XYZ file of C-alpha atoms in Angstrom:
406
model
C 104.118 129.851 -34.200
C 103.257 128.256 -31.380
C 99.630 130.048 -31.109
C 99.172 128.973 -34.386
C 100.189 125.379 -33.966
C 98.191 125.217 -30.529
C 94.834 126.146 -32.588
C 95.356 124.632 -35.152
C 95.735 120.844 -33.065
C 91.483 121.894 -32.596
C 90.191 123.675 -35.448
C 87.990 120.295 -36.808
C 86.803 119.613 -33.366
C 86.016 123.505 -33.120
C 84.378 123.859 -37.023
C 82.402 120.155 -35.401
C 80.598 122.339 -32.502
C 80.023 125.029 -33.780
C 77.204 123.857 -36.043
C 76.202 122.315 -32.413
C 76.427 125.909 -31.162
C 74.294 126.710 -32.933
C 71.385 124.736 -33.260
C 70.933 124.762 -29.582
C 71.761 128.090 -28.848
C 70.538 130.190 -32.030
C 73.734 132.469 -32.028
C 77.528 131.803 -32.259
C 79.652 130.895 -29.997
C 82.850 133.622 -28.612
C 85.617 131.565 -27.394
C 86.507 128.497 -27.135
C 88.153 126.946 -24.090
C 90.395 123.639 -23.086
C 90.097 121.021 -20.188
C 92.468 118.179 -20.288
C 92.274 115.231 -18.032
C 94.780 113.821 -16.213
C 97.180 110.545 -14.759
C 98.734 110.246 -11.706
C 101.826 108.893 -11.957
C 102.905 108.355 -7.973
C 100.713 108.901 -4.916
C 98.432 107.114 -4.856
C 95.753 108.312 -2.028
C 98.212 110.355 -0.656
C 96.429 113.914 -1.403
C 93.673 113.284 0.981
C 95.924 113.134 3.543
C 97.892 116.002 3.299
C 100.887 113.910 1.467
C 103.016 114.207 -1.822
C 101.923 113.377 -5.412
C 102.805 113.342 -8.726
C 100.501 113.996 -11.597
C 99.820 114.520 -15.235
C 97.849 116.493 -17.791
C 97.294 114.554 -20.619
C 96.407 114.702 -24.227
C 92.508 113.630 -23.664
C 90.269 116.349 -23.141
C 87.050 118.944 -23.206
C 86.617 121.154 -25.620
C 84.058 123.884 -24.698
C 83.211 126.554 -26.390
C 81.211 129.458 -24.701
C 79.030 132.818 -24.715
C 77.894 134.232 -22.208
C 74.537 135.081 -21.888
C 72.289 137.449 -20.774
C 69.420 135.652 -18.632
C 70.589 133.792 -15.004
C 71.258 130.755 -16.377
C 74.665 128.437 -16.933
C 73.274 127.040 -19.883
C 75.101 123.396 -21.056
C 74.984 120.917 -23.367
C 77.276 118.281 -23.640
C 77.181 116.705 -27.063
C 75.203 112.595 -25.964
C 73.602 114.077 -22.907
C 70.739 116.019 -21.753
C 70.814 119.710 -21.826
C 71.795 121.425 -18.211
C 70.297 124.455 -16.832
C 70.929 126.162 -13.621
C 69.731 128.898 -12.191
C 72.612 131.120 -10.742
C 70.131 132.321 -8.442
C 69.712 129.136 -7.096
C 72.814 127.977 -5.877
C 71.682 125.291 -2.619
C 72.676 121.593 -2.973
C 70.200 119.253 -3.989
C 69.478 115.653 -2.726
C 68.411 114.943 -6.826
C 71.829 116.139 -8.026
C 73.983 113.962 -6.005
C 76.602 112.561 -8.426
C 75.015 114.500 -11.692
C 76.666 116.900 -13.236
C 74.289 119.418 -13.049
C 75.758 119.440 -9.224
C 79.021 120.005 -9.780
C 78.005 123.458 -11.968
C 75.700 124.646 -9.210
C 78.352 123.275 -7.083
C 81.403 125.918 -8.248
C 78.586 128.488 -8.818
C 77.974 128.155 -4.937
C 81.851 128.422 -4.326
C 82.219 131.036 -6.560
C 79.628 133.549 -4.822
C 80.694 132.784 -1.684
C 84.691 133.177 -2.307
C 83.153 137.004 -3.154
C 83.462 136.529 -7.041
C 81.035 137.438 -9.901
C 78.517 134.914 -11.430
C 76.364 135.339 -14.028
C 74.741 133.316 -17.748
C 76.823 131.823 -19.541
C 75.839 129.259 -22.613
C 78.170 126.357 -23.513
C 78.390 123.200 -25.804
C 80.866 120.859 -25.498
C 82.384 117.543 -26.863
C 85.065 115.152 -25.392
C 87.986 112.434 -26.066
C 88.383 110.852 -22.762
C 86.908 108.176 -22.979
C 84.005 106.599 -20.861
C 86.041 104.531 -18.366
C 89.595 106.012 -19.074
C 89.766 106.599 -14.631
C 91.603 110.663 -15.972
C 89.068 112.590 -14.181
C 86.612 113.656 -16.440
C 84.498 114.793 -13.549
C 87.489 117.073 -12.501
C 88.125 118.317 -15.673
C 84.747 119.706 -16.281
C 84.660 121.232 -12.545
C 87.799 123.474 -14.068
C 86.060 124.384 -16.907
C 82.676 125.252 -15.163
C 85.352 127.855 -13.570
C 87.778 128.842 -15.785
C 84.959 130.186 -17.985
C 82.918 131.757 -15.013
C 86.771 133.357 -14.562
C 87.146 134.272 -17.740
C 84.042 136.542 -18.431
C 83.328 137.644 -15.051
C 86.345 138.377 -12.949
C 88.415 139.139 -15.173
C 90.207 135.706 -16.368
C 92.032 136.625 -13.265
C 91.030 133.561 -10.846
C 94.401 131.602 -10.555
C 94.718 127.663 -11.378
C 95.081 126.874 -7.281
C 91.945 128.809 -6.554
C 90.420 126.946 -9.383
C 91.454 124.101 -8.065
C 90.043 123.850 -4.216
C 86.334 125.329 -6.267
C 86.443 122.507 -8.118
C 87.224 119.637 -4.844
C 84.933 121.749 -3.098
C 82.049 121.419 -5.726
C 83.064 117.451 -6.589
C 83.024 116.893 -2.044
C 80.192 119.069 -1.966
C 77.609 118.473 -4.618
C 78.593 115.721 -6.145
C 79.740 113.788 -3.299
C 82.135 111.874 -3.116
C 85.037 112.485 -1.088
C 88.675 113.555 -3.097
C 92.031 114.860 -1.977
C 92.920 118.046 -4.152
C 95.336 116.076 -6.836
C 93.170 115.481 -10.048
C 91.499 119.116 -9.959
C 95.428 120.552 -9.658
C 96.524 117.981 -12.188
C 94.160 119.650 -14.672
C 94.230 123.410 -14.125
C 97.919 123.435 -13.689
C 99.102 120.661 -16.816
C 102.527 119.516 -17.357
C 103.892 117.005 -14.798
C 104.161 118.327 -11.862
C 105.335 117.021 -8.419
C 103.024 118.909 -4.989
C 103.410 119.195 -2.067
C 100.780 119.200 -0.157
C 101.687 120.096 3.489
C 100.184 123.078 3.521
C 96.617 122.657 1.559
C 96.234 126.500 1.223
C 99.818 126.987 -0.634
C 100.745 123.821 -1.372
C 104.142 123.779 -3.256
C 104.349 123.194 -6.331
C 107.103 122.191 -8.596
C 106.428 122.030 -12.125
C 109.120 119.046 -14.457
C 110.132 119.737 -17.637
C 110.498 116.586 -18.420
C 109.370 113.626 -20.545
C 109.944 109.703 -21.107
C 111.635 110.190 -24.735
C 111.513 106.206 -24.827
C 108.664 105.141 -23.502
C 104.634 105.337 -23.985
C 101.368 105.982 -22.296
C 98.405 103.093 -22.297
C 95.355 103.890 -19.728
C 93.826 100.603 -20.226
C 90.178 100.843 -19.119
C 89.524 97.082 -17.326
C 85.645 97.286 -17.657
C 84.670 97.173 -13.504
C 81.972 100.655 -13.232
C 83.917 102.846 -10.203
C 80.425 104.346 -9.844
C 78.768 102.036 -7.022
C 82.109 102.119 -5.370
C 82.052 105.403 -3.560
C 82.142 103.911 0.144
C 85.432 101.812 -0.913
C 87.755 105.195 -1.749
C 86.084 106.600 1.541
C 87.110 103.544 4.205
C 90.686 104.153 2.249
C 90.103 108.076 3.665
C 89.011 106.871 6.748
C 91.265 104.155 7.600
C 94.659 106.657 7.177
C 92.616 109.662 9.683
C 91.691 106.795 12.152
C 95.638 106.091 12.494
C 96.495 109.548 12.559
C 93.925 110.259 15.509
C 95.986 107.830 17.006
C 98.752 110.001 17.219
C 96.348 112.723 18.282
C 96.569 113.945 14.732
C 93.603 114.816 12.003
C 96.068 113.841 8.521
C 98.960 111.238 8.905
C 101.209 113.495 7.117
C 101.236 115.317 10.505
C 102.608 112.070 12.047
C 106.087 110.853 12.805
C 106.755 108.356 10.455
C 109.656 106.814 13.174
C 106.794 107.156 16.071
C 104.261 105.170 13.263
C 106.222 102.292 12.175
C 107.595 102.189 16.120
C 103.763 101.481 17.157
C 103.331 98.987 14.514
C 102.741 96.125 17.344
C 99.920 98.401 19.140
C 97.838 99.938 15.376
C 97.910 96.279 14.613
C 96.672 94.936 16.939
C 93.669 97.656 17.848
C 92.678 98.920 14.748
C 93.643 95.359 12.344
C 96.468 94.690 10.106
C 94.782 95.701 6.679
C 94.479 99.383 8.504
C 97.772 99.668 9.473
C 99.168 98.699 5.669
C 96.942 101.191 4.791
C 99.031 104.144 6.633
C 102.858 102.413 5.720
C 101.756 102.809 2.042
C 101.315 106.476 2.646
C 104.758 106.903 4.077
C 106.193 104.973 2.260
C 104.188 105.711 -1.231
C 105.571 109.661 0.048
C 109.156 108.445 -0.405
C 109.189 107.359 -3.584
C 107.623 110.254 -4.627
C 110.660 112.328 -3.994
C 112.649 109.820 -5.088
C 110.671 109.468 -8.493
C 110.572 113.312 -8.490
C 114.254 113.419 -8.480
C 114.251 110.302 -10.809
C 112.596 112.680 -13.994
C 114.863 115.540 -12.580
C 117.941 113.839 -13.417
C 116.444 111.777 -16.516
C 116.589 108.558 -14.958
C 114.065 107.212 -16.685
C 114.848 103.040 -15.679
C 114.986 104.294 -11.753
C 111.633 106.707 -12.545
C 109.925 102.854 -13.623
C 111.107 101.136 -10.983
C 109.243 103.137 -8.207
C 106.588 103.478 -10.129
C 105.870 99.319 -10.425
C 106.807 99.198 -6.753
C 104.617 101.599 -6.038
C 101.443 99.692 -7.542
C 102.294 96.859 -5.575
C 101.920 98.565 -2.832
C 98.509 99.421 -4.072
C 97.796 96.167 -4.896
C 99.188 94.339 -1.381
C 99.299 97.648 1.064
C 96.732 99.356 0.047
C 94.473 96.746 -1.143
C 93.036 99.165 -3.973
C 93.159 96.540 -7.115
C 89.954 95.245 -6.428
C 86.354 94.590 -4.866
C 86.280 91.096 -3.726
C 88.615 88.701 -5.832
C 92.232 89.416 -7.628
C 89.592 86.827 -10.560
C 87.751 90.713 -11.354
C 88.972 92.354 -14.481
C 91.776 95.089 -13.343
C 94.103 92.644 -11.188
C 93.625 90.544 -13.660
C 94.358 93.131 -16.181
C 97.291 94.362 -14.168
C 98.942 90.588 -13.768
C 98.618 90.239 -17.361
C 100.038 93.410 -18.125
C 103.215 91.990 -15.724
C 103.480 89.295 -18.182
C 103.650 91.270 -21.304
C 105.442 94.385 -20.828
C 109.888 93.414 -20.138
C 110.768 97.576 -20.602
C 108.380 99.405 -18.763
C 105.337 100.006 -15.979
C 102.210 99.375 -15.128
C 99.853 100.607 -12.287
C 95.910 100.493 -10.811
C 94.706 104.334 -11.933
C 93.342 106.936 -9.202
C 91.149 105.763 -7.109
C 91.008 101.812 -7.703
C 88.605 98.695 -6.629
C 87.721 98.529 -10.811
C 88.175 100.977 -13.644
C 91.514 101.915 -15.327
C 95.173 101.064 -15.510
C 98.291 102.571 -16.858
C 100.771 101.140 -18.192
C 104.263 102.326 -19.410
C 105.917 100.351 -22.096
C 108.636 100.856 -24.333
C 108.312 101.798 -27.802
C 108.989 98.489 -29.122
C 106.269 95.984 -26.833
C 104.302 99.278 -27.191
C 102.170 97.896 -29.956
C 102.461 94.611 -29.220
C 100.763 95.429 -25.156
C 97.604 97.410 -26.682
C 97.395 94.136 -29.260
C 97.265 92.479 -25.892
C 95.083 94.491 -24.249
C 92.454 94.960 -26.774
C 92.102 90.980 -27.092
C 90.865 90.648 -22.962
C 89.093 93.784 -23.097
C 88.260 95.504 -26.406
C 89.256 97.896 -28.111
C 87.531 101.335 -27.263
C 89.187 100.206 -24.256
C 92.355 100.718 -25.071
C 94.442 103.687 -25.888
C 97.601 105.686 -25.906
C 98.106 109.008 -24.664
C 100.790 110.990 -24.383
C 101.928 113.644 -21.300
C 100.398 117.860 -22.090
C 102.214 121.081 -21.179
C 99.023 122.790 -20.896
C 96.082 122.856 -18.470
C 92.429 124.101 -18.426
C 92.419 127.299 -20.546
C 91.472 129.516 -23.672
C 92.182 128.157 -26.687
C 91.115 130.838 -29.470
C 88.027 133.338 -30.258
C 85.489 130.782 -32.690
C 85.089 133.552 -34.965
C 89.337 132.975 -35.875
C 88.880 129.372 -36.544
C 85.606 128.977 -38.557
C 85.673 132.230 -40.717
C 89.126 130.755 -42.672
């Protein structure tokens, strides 16, 4: 019953994409897969310094139809974008592919081969429900999808979600040139709400939380500022934290004792400036919030969980300072401030990397419709979306013929 329900949810989209696949590849696809987006609940800019996070997959996703190919190319047609073809024997990084999806594909293939996994040709067609500017890591969803297809067709589907996440992160950092930790890829590969401790990057501690906020809705708001040119600002956060860690002769802040950091406040501010110090302060306090939020979810204490998300949002705004580029008149901070005015029972915070892009709101079910209406007035109807957490990570759904022939 559960399996039939899972397939029927995607049936209409599978049938539409099957026709597109046949138009482009002149043959039938074999299998259907899906790769979800993710929301960062707590743990803003902690993962790249081996910190703690709460992350969840969501019901926005990439749908893919695929078949193995006898040629030497991994060919992907993503609806609305140019065809991508990568020769599986030409996997060195190419400067003209930096920031492009084709670079991600080449990076995933390269890492598979470097790790000793099998690779081969594929024909793939994709479509997505992830709206533009959603900030839910469509690039990571794409990376993990490519990895899942290679695992499924050429490695007996034996590559673990955590391994796929690491491969995806490599492709994003080294071939796409976007500095990131593992939060995005892990949230997408695993599915569900997960508490993750990145203290040991090779074997992070993961606890899946079988819980939900039954009295609340999640809303994503794209504040219509592009973050595509802001990579240097994300990198600066990471580098500032590394600088603070190096002060204590450590590589990352996770290796620094919290009491040593706070007892060195005056020295750190004098040497590196208050803004850099505050980013370190955010890191240590955010890890504490993640621990408390995990416990609140386990205890089903919704109010405490929401309090911690609001507190995290305040810390991101005033300490991490990743809610605007130049001033608070920009769209994202104005969206956050307006949300605080509207939401009486819930929470709001910058979502993900920040500076521009998206905010995440959690609203009581009684307030959701009004909140969405007000946000649509500010940012347009296409930029506001009610979403839901999702139990599944990147996965095989079904044989295409089983849906098409119904």
